[in-house]
Amino acid sequence: NVSPADATFTYDSLNNTIYHYFKLILQAVPNNNDVNLRFKWRTGSADISDALYNWTNIGITGAGSVYDNGNQDTTDALIMYATGNQPGEGWNLELILKPQQAQPSSGSSVWTTGDRFDADGNSFRGERNQMRLQKNVSPNGFHIFPSAGTFAQYQYTLYGFKK
């Protein structure tokens, strides 16, 4: 699937009855320069915006330097740090999504691996991210969006893994 420009990525049709895990391959370029990529679970066609998201991130620069960060009890989760909006920039990533399906459960998690170029277009980064929504709810969708503005374009493939 390829998106229209000036959009964010919202998906509200995760079939939790048949599928237990989902794999999303995503390539996206923001309209704005130097913005992070964010994530929210959805239920009932609405974002879950409670301050219950927890995430960690570790990355390696093209020069071999390591960086890391994390946060807890936020209203959304970081997927990847900032990229540029010029040709050759943007995010390329693979996400494994595990929405909570039985209650009580350990929550809804996303594990991400990907790469990006910093907004200067010269600094390559590889990143690994983990996030969890610590809420007793069974999401049936998700929302992926730049921290400011919208996407200039994105394209994706979504796979479901049966129970």
Short mmCIF file of N, CA and C in Angstrom, two decimals:
data_model
loop_
_atom_site.label_atom_id
_atom_site.label_comp_id
_atom_site.label_asym_id
_atom_site.label_seq_id
_atom_site.Cartn_x
_atom_site.Cartn_y
_atom_site.Cartn_z
N ASN A 1 0.83 -1.19 0.00
CA ASN A 1 0.00 0.00 0.00
C ASN A 1 0.86 1.24 0.00
N VAL A 2 0.45 2.23 -0.74
CA VAL A 2 1.14 3.51 -0.80
C VAL A 2 0.14 4.58 -0.39
N SER A 3 0.60 5.50 0.45
CA SER A 3 -0.29 6.50 1.01
C SER A 3 -0.42 7.72 0.12
N PRO A 4 -1.47 8.52 0.37
CA PRO A 4 -1.51 9.86 -0.20
C PRO A 4 -0.56 10.75 0.59
N ALA A 5 -0.14 11.85 0.00
CA ALA A 5 0.69 12.81 0.72
C ALA A 5 -0.16 13.51 1.77
N ASP A 6 0.50 14.18 2.70
CA ASP A 6 -0.16 14.94 3.76
C ASP A 6 -1.05 14.06 4.62
N ALA A 7 -0.52 12.92 5.05
CA ALA A 7 -1.31 11.99 5.85
C ALA A 7 -0.46 11.49 7.01
N THR A 8 -1.14 10.89 7.98
CA THR A 8 -0.48 10.05 8.97
C THR A 8 -1.01 8.64 8.72
N PHE A 9 -0.41 7.65 9.31
CA PHE A 9 -0.75 6.27 9.04
C PHE A 9 -1.62 5.73 10.17
N THR A 10 -2.90 5.52 9.86
CA THR A 10 -3.85 4.97 10.83
C THR A 10 -4.39 3.67 10.26
N TYR A 11 -4.38 2.63 11.08
CA TYR A 11 -4.89 1.32 10.67
C TYR A 11 -5.81 0.81 11.77
N ASP A 12 -7.07 0.53 11.43
CA ASP A 12 -8.07 0.15 12.43
C ASP A 12 -8.67 -1.22 12.20
N SER A 13 -7.97 -2.12 11.52
CA SER A 13 -8.56 -3.42 11.17
C SER A 13 -7.69 -4.61 11.56
N LEU A 14 -7.00 -4.53 12.70
CA LEU A 14 -6.24 -5.69 13.15
C LEU A 14 -7.22 -6.76 13.60
N ASN A 15 -7.15 -7.92 13.00
CA ASN A 15 -8.07 -9.00 13.32
C ASN A 15 -7.45 -9.86 14.43
N ASN A 16 -7.75 -9.50 15.67
CA ASN A 16 -7.19 -10.21 16.83
C ASN A 16 -7.84 -11.56 17.06
N THR A 17 -8.93 -11.85 16.36
CA THR A 17 -9.58 -13.14 16.50
C THR A 17 -8.78 -14.23 15.80
N ILE A 18 -8.22 -13.90 14.65
CA ILE A 18 -7.47 -14.88 13.85
C ILE A 18 -5.97 -14.77 14.10
N TYR A 19 -5.46 -13.54 14.25
CA TYR A 19 -4.02 -13.31 14.31
C TYR A 19 -3.58 -12.92 15.72
N HIS A 20 -2.40 -13.41 16.08
CA HIS A 20 -1.85 -13.16 17.40
C HIS A 20 -0.78 -12.06 17.37
N TYR A 21 0.06 -12.06 16.34
CA TYR A 21 1.11 -11.07 16.13
C TYR A 21 0.96 -10.50 14.73
N PHE A 22 1.55 -9.32 14.53
CA PHE A 22 1.54 -8.68 13.22
C PHE A 22 2.95 -8.18 12.92
N LYS A 23 3.32 -8.22 11.65
CA LYS A 23 4.61 -7.69 11.20
C LYS A 23 4.33 -6.61 10.17
N LEU A 24 4.88 -5.44 10.41
CA LEU A 24 4.69 -4.29 9.54
C LEU A 24 6.03 -3.86 8.97
N ILE A 25 6.13 -3.81 7.65
CA ILE A 25 7.30 -3.26 6.97
C ILE A 25 6.88 -1.88 6.48
N LEU A 26 7.61 -0.84 6.88
CA LEU A 26 7.21 0.54 6.62
C LEU A 26 8.38 1.36 6.11
N GLN A 27 8.11 2.14 5.08
CA GLN A 27 9.05 3.14 4.59
C GLN A 27 8.29 4.45 4.59
N ALA A 28 8.85 5.50 5.22
CA ALA A 28 8.13 6.76 5.34
C ALA A 28 9.09 7.94 5.28
N VAL A 29 8.60 9.03 4.70
CA VAL A 29 9.35 10.28 4.64
C VAL A 29 8.42 11.38 5.17
N PRO A 30 8.87 12.18 6.15
CA PRO A 30 8.03 13.23 6.69
C PRO A 30 8.01 14.46 5.78
N ASN A 31 6.96 15.27 5.92
CA ASN A 31 6.94 16.57 5.25
C ASN A 31 7.89 17.55 5.91
N ASN A 32 7.97 17.49 7.23
CA ASN A 32 8.85 18.39 7.98
C ASN A 32 10.22 17.75 8.16
N ASN A 33 11.24 18.56 8.22
CA ASN A 33 12.60 18.11 8.44
C ASN A 33 12.85 17.93 9.94
N ASP A 34 13.68 16.95 10.29
CA ASP A 34 14.16 16.79 11.66
C ASP A 34 13.03 16.49 12.66
N VAL A 35 12.20 15.47 12.35
CA VAL A 35 11.12 15.05 13.25
C VAL A 35 11.27 13.57 13.60
N ASN A 36 10.80 13.22 14.79
CA ASN A 36 10.81 11.83 15.26
C ASN A 36 9.60 11.09 14.72
N LEU A 37 9.64 9.77 14.82
CA LEU A 37 8.51 8.93 14.43
C LEU A 37 7.86 8.39 15.70
N ARG A 38 6.52 8.54 15.81
CA ARG A 38 5.78 8.21 17.03
C ARG A 38 4.72 7.14 16.76
N PHE A 39 4.22 6.52 17.85
CA PHE A 39 3.26 5.41 17.76
C PHE A 39 2.22 5.51 18.86
N LYS A 40 0.96 5.20 18.52
CA LYS A 40 -0.11 5.01 19.49
C LYS A 40 -0.94 3.80 19.07
N TRP A 41 -1.33 2.99 20.03
CA TRP A 41 -2.31 1.95 19.78
C TRP A 41 -3.68 2.61 19.64
N ARG A 42 -4.61 1.88 18.98
CA ARG A 42 -5.97 2.39 18.81
C ARG A 42 -6.99 1.31 19.19
N THR A 43 -8.14 1.74 19.63
CA THR A 43 -9.27 0.85 19.86
C THR A 43 -10.54 1.63 19.57
N GLY A 44 -11.50 0.96 18.91
CA GLY A 44 -12.73 1.64 18.55
C GLY A 44 -12.50 2.85 17.67
N SER A 45 -11.51 2.80 16.77
CA SER A 45 -11.16 3.87 15.84
C SER A 45 -10.70 5.16 16.53
N ALA A 46 -10.17 5.03 17.74
CA ALA A 46 -9.65 6.20 18.46
C ALA A 46 -8.27 5.88 19.05
N ASP A 47 -7.39 6.87 19.04
CA ASP A 47 -6.07 6.71 19.64
C ASP A 47 -6.20 6.45 21.14
N ILE A 48 -5.34 5.60 21.67
CA ILE A 48 -5.21 5.43 23.12
C ILE A 48 -4.11 6.39 23.56
N SER A 49 -4.50 7.46 24.25
CA SER A 49 -3.57 8.53 24.58
C SER A 49 -3.29 8.64 26.07
N ASP A 50 -3.60 7.60 26.84
CA ASP A 50 -3.28 7.60 28.26
C ASP A 50 -1.77 7.65 28.45
N ALA A 51 -1.32 8.24 29.53
CA ALA A 51 0.11 8.34 29.83
C ALA A 51 0.62 7.01 30.39
N LEU A 52 0.54 5.96 29.56
CA LEU A 52 0.91 4.61 29.98
C LEU A 52 1.85 3.94 28.98
N TYR A 53 2.45 4.71 28.08
CA TYR A 53 3.41 4.16 27.12
C TYR A 53 4.81 4.22 27.74
N ASN A 54 5.56 3.14 27.56
CA ASN A 54 6.94 3.05 28.03
C ASN A 54 7.79 2.59 26.86
N TRP A 55 8.96 3.22 26.65
CA TRP A 55 9.78 2.84 25.51
C TRP A 55 11.27 3.00 25.82
N THR A 56 12.07 2.21 25.10
CA THR A 56 13.52 2.33 25.13
C THR A 56 14.03 2.32 23.69
N ASN A 57 15.17 2.95 23.48
CA ASN A 57 15.76 3.04 22.15
C ASN A 57 17.26 2.95 22.27
N ILE A 58 17.88 2.21 21.37
CA ILE A 58 19.33 2.18 21.27
C ILE A 58 19.70 2.27 19.80
N GLY A 59 20.72 3.04 19.51
CA GLY A 59 21.13 3.22 18.12
C GLY A 59 22.63 3.25 17.97
N ILE A 60 23.05 3.08 16.73
CA ILE A 60 24.47 3.14 16.39
C ILE A 60 24.61 4.03 15.17
N THR A 61 25.52 4.99 15.24
CA THR A 61 25.75 5.88 14.10
C THR A 61 26.60 5.16 13.06
N GLY A 62 26.64 5.73 11.87
CA GLY A 62 27.48 5.19 10.81
C GLY A 62 28.95 5.20 11.18
N ALA A 63 29.34 6.08 12.13
CA ALA A 63 30.72 6.15 12.60
C ALA A 63 31.00 5.19 13.75
N GLY A 64 29.96 4.47 14.22
CA GLY A 64 30.15 3.48 15.26
C GLY A 64 29.86 3.94 16.68
N SER A 65 29.41 5.17 16.87
CA SER A 65 29.05 5.65 18.21
C SER A 65 27.69 5.10 18.62
N VAL A 66 27.55 4.77 19.90
CA VAL A 66 26.30 4.23 20.44
C VAL A 66 25.55 5.32 21.20
N TYR A 67 24.24 5.34 21.05
CA TYR A 67 23.40 6.26 21.82
C TYR A 67 22.17 5.49 22.29
N ASP A 68 21.60 5.94 23.39
CA ASP A 68 20.39 5.29 23.90
C ASP A 68 19.54 6.29 24.66
N ASN A 69 18.29 5.92 24.86
CA ASN A 69 17.35 6.76 25.57
C ASN A 69 16.12 5.94 25.91
N GLY A 70 15.29 6.46 26.75
CA GLY A 70 14.04 5.82 27.11
C GLY A 70 13.14 6.78 27.84
N ASN A 71 11.89 6.37 27.99
CA ASN A 71 10.94 7.20 28.72
C ASN A 71 9.81 6.30 29.19
N GLN A 72 9.09 6.75 30.19
CA GLN A 72 7.95 5.98 30.67
C GLN A 72 6.80 6.89 31.02
N ASP A 73 5.61 6.31 31.00
CA ASP A 73 4.38 7.02 31.31
C ASP A 73 4.17 8.23 30.41
N THR A 74 4.35 8.01 29.09
CA THR A 74 4.11 9.06 28.11
C THR A 74 2.80 8.78 27.37
N THR A 75 2.29 9.76 26.62
CA THR A 75 1.00 9.62 25.93
C THR A 75 1.14 9.02 24.54
N ASP A 76 2.37 8.75 24.11
CA ASP A 76 2.65 8.01 22.88
C ASP A 76 4.06 7.45 23.02
N ALA A 77 4.50 6.69 22.04
CA ALA A 77 5.82 6.07 22.14
C ALA A 77 6.69 6.48 20.96
N LEU A 78 7.96 6.68 21.23
CA LEU A 78 8.94 6.91 20.18
C LEU A 78 9.18 5.60 19.45
N ILE A 79 9.18 5.65 18.12
CA ILE A 79 9.59 4.49 17.32
C ILE A 79 11.02 4.67 16.85
N MET A 80 11.29 5.84 16.26
CA MET A 80 12.65 6.15 15.79
C MET A 80 12.89 7.64 15.93
N TYR A 81 14.16 7.99 16.05
CA TYR A 81 14.53 9.39 16.17
C TYR A 81 14.46 10.11 14.83
N ALA A 82 14.86 11.37 14.83
CA ALA A 82 14.63 12.31 13.74
C ALA A 82 15.33 11.93 12.44
N THR A 83 14.61 12.23 11.36
CA THR A 83 15.15 12.05 10.02
C THR A 83 14.87 13.31 9.21
N GLY A 84 15.40 13.32 8.02
CA GLY A 84 15.17 14.44 7.11
C GLY A 84 14.05 14.14 6.14
N ASN A 85 13.71 15.15 5.34
CA ASN A 85 12.61 15.01 4.39
C ASN A 85 13.07 15.16 2.94
N GLN A 86 14.36 15.00 2.70
CA GLN A 86 14.90 15.13 1.35
C GLN A 86 15.02 13.75 0.70
N PRO A 87 15.20 13.69 -0.63
CA PRO A 87 15.39 12.40 -1.30
C PRO A 87 16.53 11.61 -0.65
N GLY A 88 16.30 10.32 -0.41
CA GLY A 88 17.29 9.47 0.23
C GLY A 88 17.21 9.46 1.74
N GLU A 89 16.41 10.35 2.34
CA GLU A 89 16.24 10.37 3.79
C GLU A 89 14.94 9.64 4.15
N GLY A 90 14.51 9.73 5.38
CA GLY A 90 13.30 9.06 5.82
C GLY A 90 13.63 7.84 6.66
N TRP A 91 12.59 7.09 7.03
CA TRP A 91 12.71 5.90 7.87
C TRP A 91 12.44 4.64 7.06
N ASN A 92 13.19 3.59 7.29
CA ASN A 92 12.93 2.24 6.77
C ASN A 92 12.92 1.33 7.98
N LEU A 93 11.79 0.66 8.24
CA LEU A 93 11.73 -0.11 9.45
C LEU A 93 10.80 -1.31 9.38
N GLU A 94 11.04 -2.21 10.33
CA GLU A 94 10.23 -3.40 10.51
C GLU A 94 9.72 -3.35 11.95
N LEU A 95 8.41 -3.50 12.12
CA LEU A 95 7.80 -3.51 13.44
C LEU A 95 7.10 -4.84 13.67
N ILE A 96 7.28 -5.42 14.84
CA ILE A 96 6.51 -6.57 15.27
C ILE A 96 5.52 -6.03 16.30
N LEU A 97 4.22 -6.20 16.04
CA LEU A 97 3.18 -5.68 16.90
C LEU A 97 2.50 -6.83 17.63
N LYS A 98 2.35 -6.69 18.94
CA LYS A 98 1.71 -7.71 19.76
C LYS A 98 0.62 -7.02 20.60
N PRO A 99 -0.59 -6.88 20.04
CA PRO A 99 -1.66 -6.28 20.84
C PRO A 99 -2.13 -7.26 21.91
N GLN A 100 -2.44 -6.72 23.08
CA GLN A 100 -2.98 -7.56 24.15
C GLN A 100 -4.27 -8.20 23.65
N GLN A 101 -4.44 -9.49 23.94
CA GLN A 101 -5.63 -10.19 23.47
C GLN A 101 -6.38 -10.88 24.58
N ALA A 102 -5.72 -11.31 25.61
CA ALA A 102 -6.39 -11.94 26.75
C ALA A 102 -6.21 -11.03 27.95
N GLN A 103 -7.18 -11.01 28.81
CA GLN A 103 -7.08 -10.14 29.97
C GLN A 103 -7.19 -10.95 31.23
N PRO A 104 -6.41 -10.74 32.26
CA PRO A 104 -5.33 -9.76 32.24
C PRO A 104 -4.14 -10.26 31.42
N SER A 105 -3.34 -9.33 30.99
CA SER A 105 -2.18 -9.64 30.16
C SER A 105 -1.05 -8.71 30.52
N SER A 106 0.07 -8.87 29.85
CA SER A 106 1.23 -8.03 30.12
C SER A 106 1.19 -6.71 29.37
N GLY A 107 0.14 -6.45 28.62
CA GLY A 107 0.04 -5.21 27.86
C GLY A 107 0.26 -5.45 26.38
N SER A 108 0.32 -4.37 25.63
CA SER A 108 0.49 -4.41 24.18
C SER A 108 1.87 -3.87 23.83
N SER A 109 2.64 -4.64 23.07
CA SER A 109 4.04 -4.28 22.80
C SER A 109 4.30 -4.11 21.31
N VAL A 110 5.38 -3.36 21.01
CA VAL A 110 5.90 -3.21 19.66
C VAL A 110 7.41 -3.26 19.75
N TRP A 111 8.03 -4.08 18.86
CA TRP A 111 9.49 -4.16 18.77
C TRP A 111 9.87 -3.69 17.37
N THR A 112 10.80 -2.75 17.30
CA THR A 112 11.14 -2.11 16.03
C THR A 112 12.64 -2.20 15.74
N THR A 113 12.96 -2.48 14.50
CA THR A 113 14.33 -2.40 14.00
C THR A 113 14.29 -1.57 12.72
N GLY A 114 15.21 -0.63 12.58
CA GLY A 114 15.17 0.18 11.37
C GLY A 114 16.40 1.03 11.18
N ASP A 115 16.37 1.81 10.10
CA ASP A 115 17.45 2.74 9.81
C ASP A 115 16.89 4.07 9.34
N ARG A 116 17.72 5.09 9.41
CA ARG A 116 17.33 6.44 9.02
C ARG A 116 18.59 7.26 8.76
N PHE A 117 18.42 8.39 8.11
CA PHE A 117 19.47 9.40 8.00
C PHE A 117 19.04 10.59 8.83
N ASP A 118 19.98 11.16 9.60
CA ASP A 118 19.68 12.39 10.32
C ASP A 118 19.26 13.46 9.33
N ALA A 119 18.71 14.53 9.86
CA ALA A 119 18.19 15.61 9.02
C ALA A 119 19.26 16.25 8.14
N ASP A 120 20.53 16.05 8.46
CA ASP A 120 21.58 16.63 7.61
C ASP A 120 21.83 15.80 6.35
N GLY A 121 21.21 14.60 6.27
CA GLY A 121 21.34 13.76 5.09
C GLY A 121 22.63 12.99 4.99
N ASN A 122 23.55 13.19 5.94
CA ASN A 122 24.85 12.54 5.88
C ASN A 122 25.10 11.54 6.99
N SER A 123 24.31 11.57 8.04
CA SER A 123 24.57 10.77 9.23
C SER A 123 23.61 9.58 9.30
N PHE A 124 24.10 8.41 8.89
CA PHE A 124 23.30 7.19 8.92
C PHE A 124 23.15 6.69 10.34
N ARG A 125 21.99 6.13 10.68
CA ARG A 125 21.72 5.57 12.00
C ARG A 125 20.97 4.25 11.86
N GLY A 126 21.32 3.27 12.68
CA GLY A 126 20.55 2.04 12.83
C GLY A 126 19.99 2.03 14.24
N GLU A 127 18.70 1.69 14.40
CA GLU A 127 18.08 1.76 15.71
C GLU A 127 17.25 0.53 16.03
N ARG A 128 17.16 0.24 17.31
CA ARG A 128 16.30 -0.81 17.86
C ARG A 128 15.46 -0.17 18.96
N ASN A 129 14.16 -0.43 18.94
CA ASN A 129 13.25 0.20 19.90
C ASN A 129 12.28 -0.84 20.44
N GLN A 130 11.95 -0.72 21.70
CA GLN A 130 10.92 -1.54 22.34
C GLN A 130 9.93 -0.60 23.00
N MET A 131 8.63 -0.91 22.92
CA MET A 131 7.64 -0.10 23.62
C MET A 131 6.52 -0.99 24.12
N ARG A 132 5.86 -0.52 25.17
CA ARG A 132 4.72 -1.25 25.73
C ARG A 132 3.69 -0.25 26.24
N LEU A 133 2.44 -0.54 25.93
CA LEU A 133 1.31 0.17 26.52
C LEU A 133 0.86 -0.65 27.71
N GLN A 134 0.96 -0.09 28.89
CA GLN A 134 0.63 -0.82 30.11
C GLN A 134 -0.81 -0.50 30.52
N LYS A 135 -1.74 -0.99 29.71
CA LYS A 135 -3.17 -0.75 29.95
C LYS A 135 -3.93 -2.02 29.62
N ASN A 136 -4.93 -2.33 30.40
CA ASN A 136 -5.72 -3.54 30.22
C ASN A 136 -6.79 -3.29 29.14
N VAL A 137 -6.34 -3.29 27.90
CA VAL A 137 -7.22 -3.07 26.75
C VAL A 137 -6.68 -3.90 25.59
N SER A 138 -7.56 -4.30 24.68
CA SER A 138 -7.15 -5.08 23.51
C SER A 138 -7.25 -4.22 22.26
N PRO A 139 -6.14 -3.59 21.84
CA PRO A 139 -6.18 -2.72 20.66
C PRO A 139 -6.51 -3.48 19.39
N ASN A 140 -7.21 -2.82 18.48
CA ASN A 140 -7.47 -3.40 17.15
C ASN A 140 -6.95 -2.50 16.04
N GLY A 141 -6.07 -1.57 16.42
CA GLY A 141 -5.49 -0.67 15.42
C GLY A 141 -4.28 0.05 15.98
N PHE A 142 -3.66 0.86 15.12
CA PHE A 142 -2.50 1.65 15.52
C PHE A 142 -2.44 2.93 14.70
N HIS A 143 -1.65 3.87 15.18
CA HIS A 143 -1.45 5.17 14.52
C HIS A 143 0.05 5.47 14.56
N ILE A 144 0.64 5.68 13.39
CA ILE A 144 2.05 6.02 13.27
C ILE A 144 2.13 7.40 12.63
N PHE A 145 2.95 8.28 13.22
CA PHE A 145 2.92 9.68 12.77
C PHE A 145 4.23 10.39 13.10
N PRO A 146 4.61 11.38 12.30
CA PRO A 146 5.76 12.22 12.64
C PRO A 146 5.42 13.07 13.87
N SER A 147 6.44 13.45 14.64
CA SER A 147 6.20 14.25 15.84
C SER A 147 5.70 15.65 15.50
N ALA A 148 5.87 16.08 14.27
CA ALA A 148 5.30 17.35 13.79
C ALA A 148 4.96 17.17 12.32
N GLY A 149 3.85 17.73 11.89
CA GLY A 149 3.45 17.65 10.49
C GLY A 149 2.89 16.29 10.12
N THR A 150 3.04 15.93 8.85
CA THR A 150 2.50 14.70 8.31
C THR A 150 3.58 14.00 7.49
N PHE A 151 3.20 12.93 6.79
CA PHE A 151 4.12 12.26 5.89
C PHE A 151 4.04 12.87 4.50
N ALA A 152 5.18 13.02 3.85
CA ALA A 152 5.20 13.36 2.42
C ALA A 152 4.75 12.12 1.64
N GLN A 153 5.15 10.95 2.15
CA GLN A 153 4.71 9.65 1.59
C GLN A 153 5.08 8.56 2.56
N TYR A 154 4.33 7.47 2.48
CA TYR A 154 4.72 6.24 3.17
C TYR A 154 4.17 5.07 2.38
N GLN A 155 4.81 3.93 2.53
CA GLN A 155 4.31 2.70 1.93
C GLN A 155 4.57 1.58 2.92
N TYR A 156 3.69 0.57 2.90
CA TYR A 156 3.80 -0.47 3.90
C TYR A 156 3.26 -1.80 3.39
N THR A 157 3.67 -2.85 4.08
CA THR A 157 3.09 -4.18 3.95
C THR A 157 2.84 -4.70 5.36
N LEU A 158 1.66 -5.26 5.59
CA LEU A 158 1.29 -5.76 6.91
C LEU A 158 0.97 -7.24 6.82
N TYR A 159 1.61 -8.04 7.68
CA TYR A 159 1.38 -9.48 7.75
C TYR A 159 0.75 -9.83 9.08
N GLY A 160 -0.10 -10.84 9.11
CA GLY A 160 -0.65 -11.37 10.35
C GLY A 160 -0.15 -12.77 10.58
N PHE A 161 0.12 -13.10 11.85
CA PHE A 161 0.57 -14.44 12.24
C PHE A 161 -0.54 -15.10 13.05
N LYS A 162 -1.02 -16.23 12.57
CA LYS A 162 -2.14 -16.91 13.21
C LYS A 162 -1.80 -17.45 14.58
N LYS A 163 -2.85 -17.57 15.37
CA LYS A 163 -2.70 -18.11 16.73
C LYS A 163 -2.37 -19.58 16.68
#
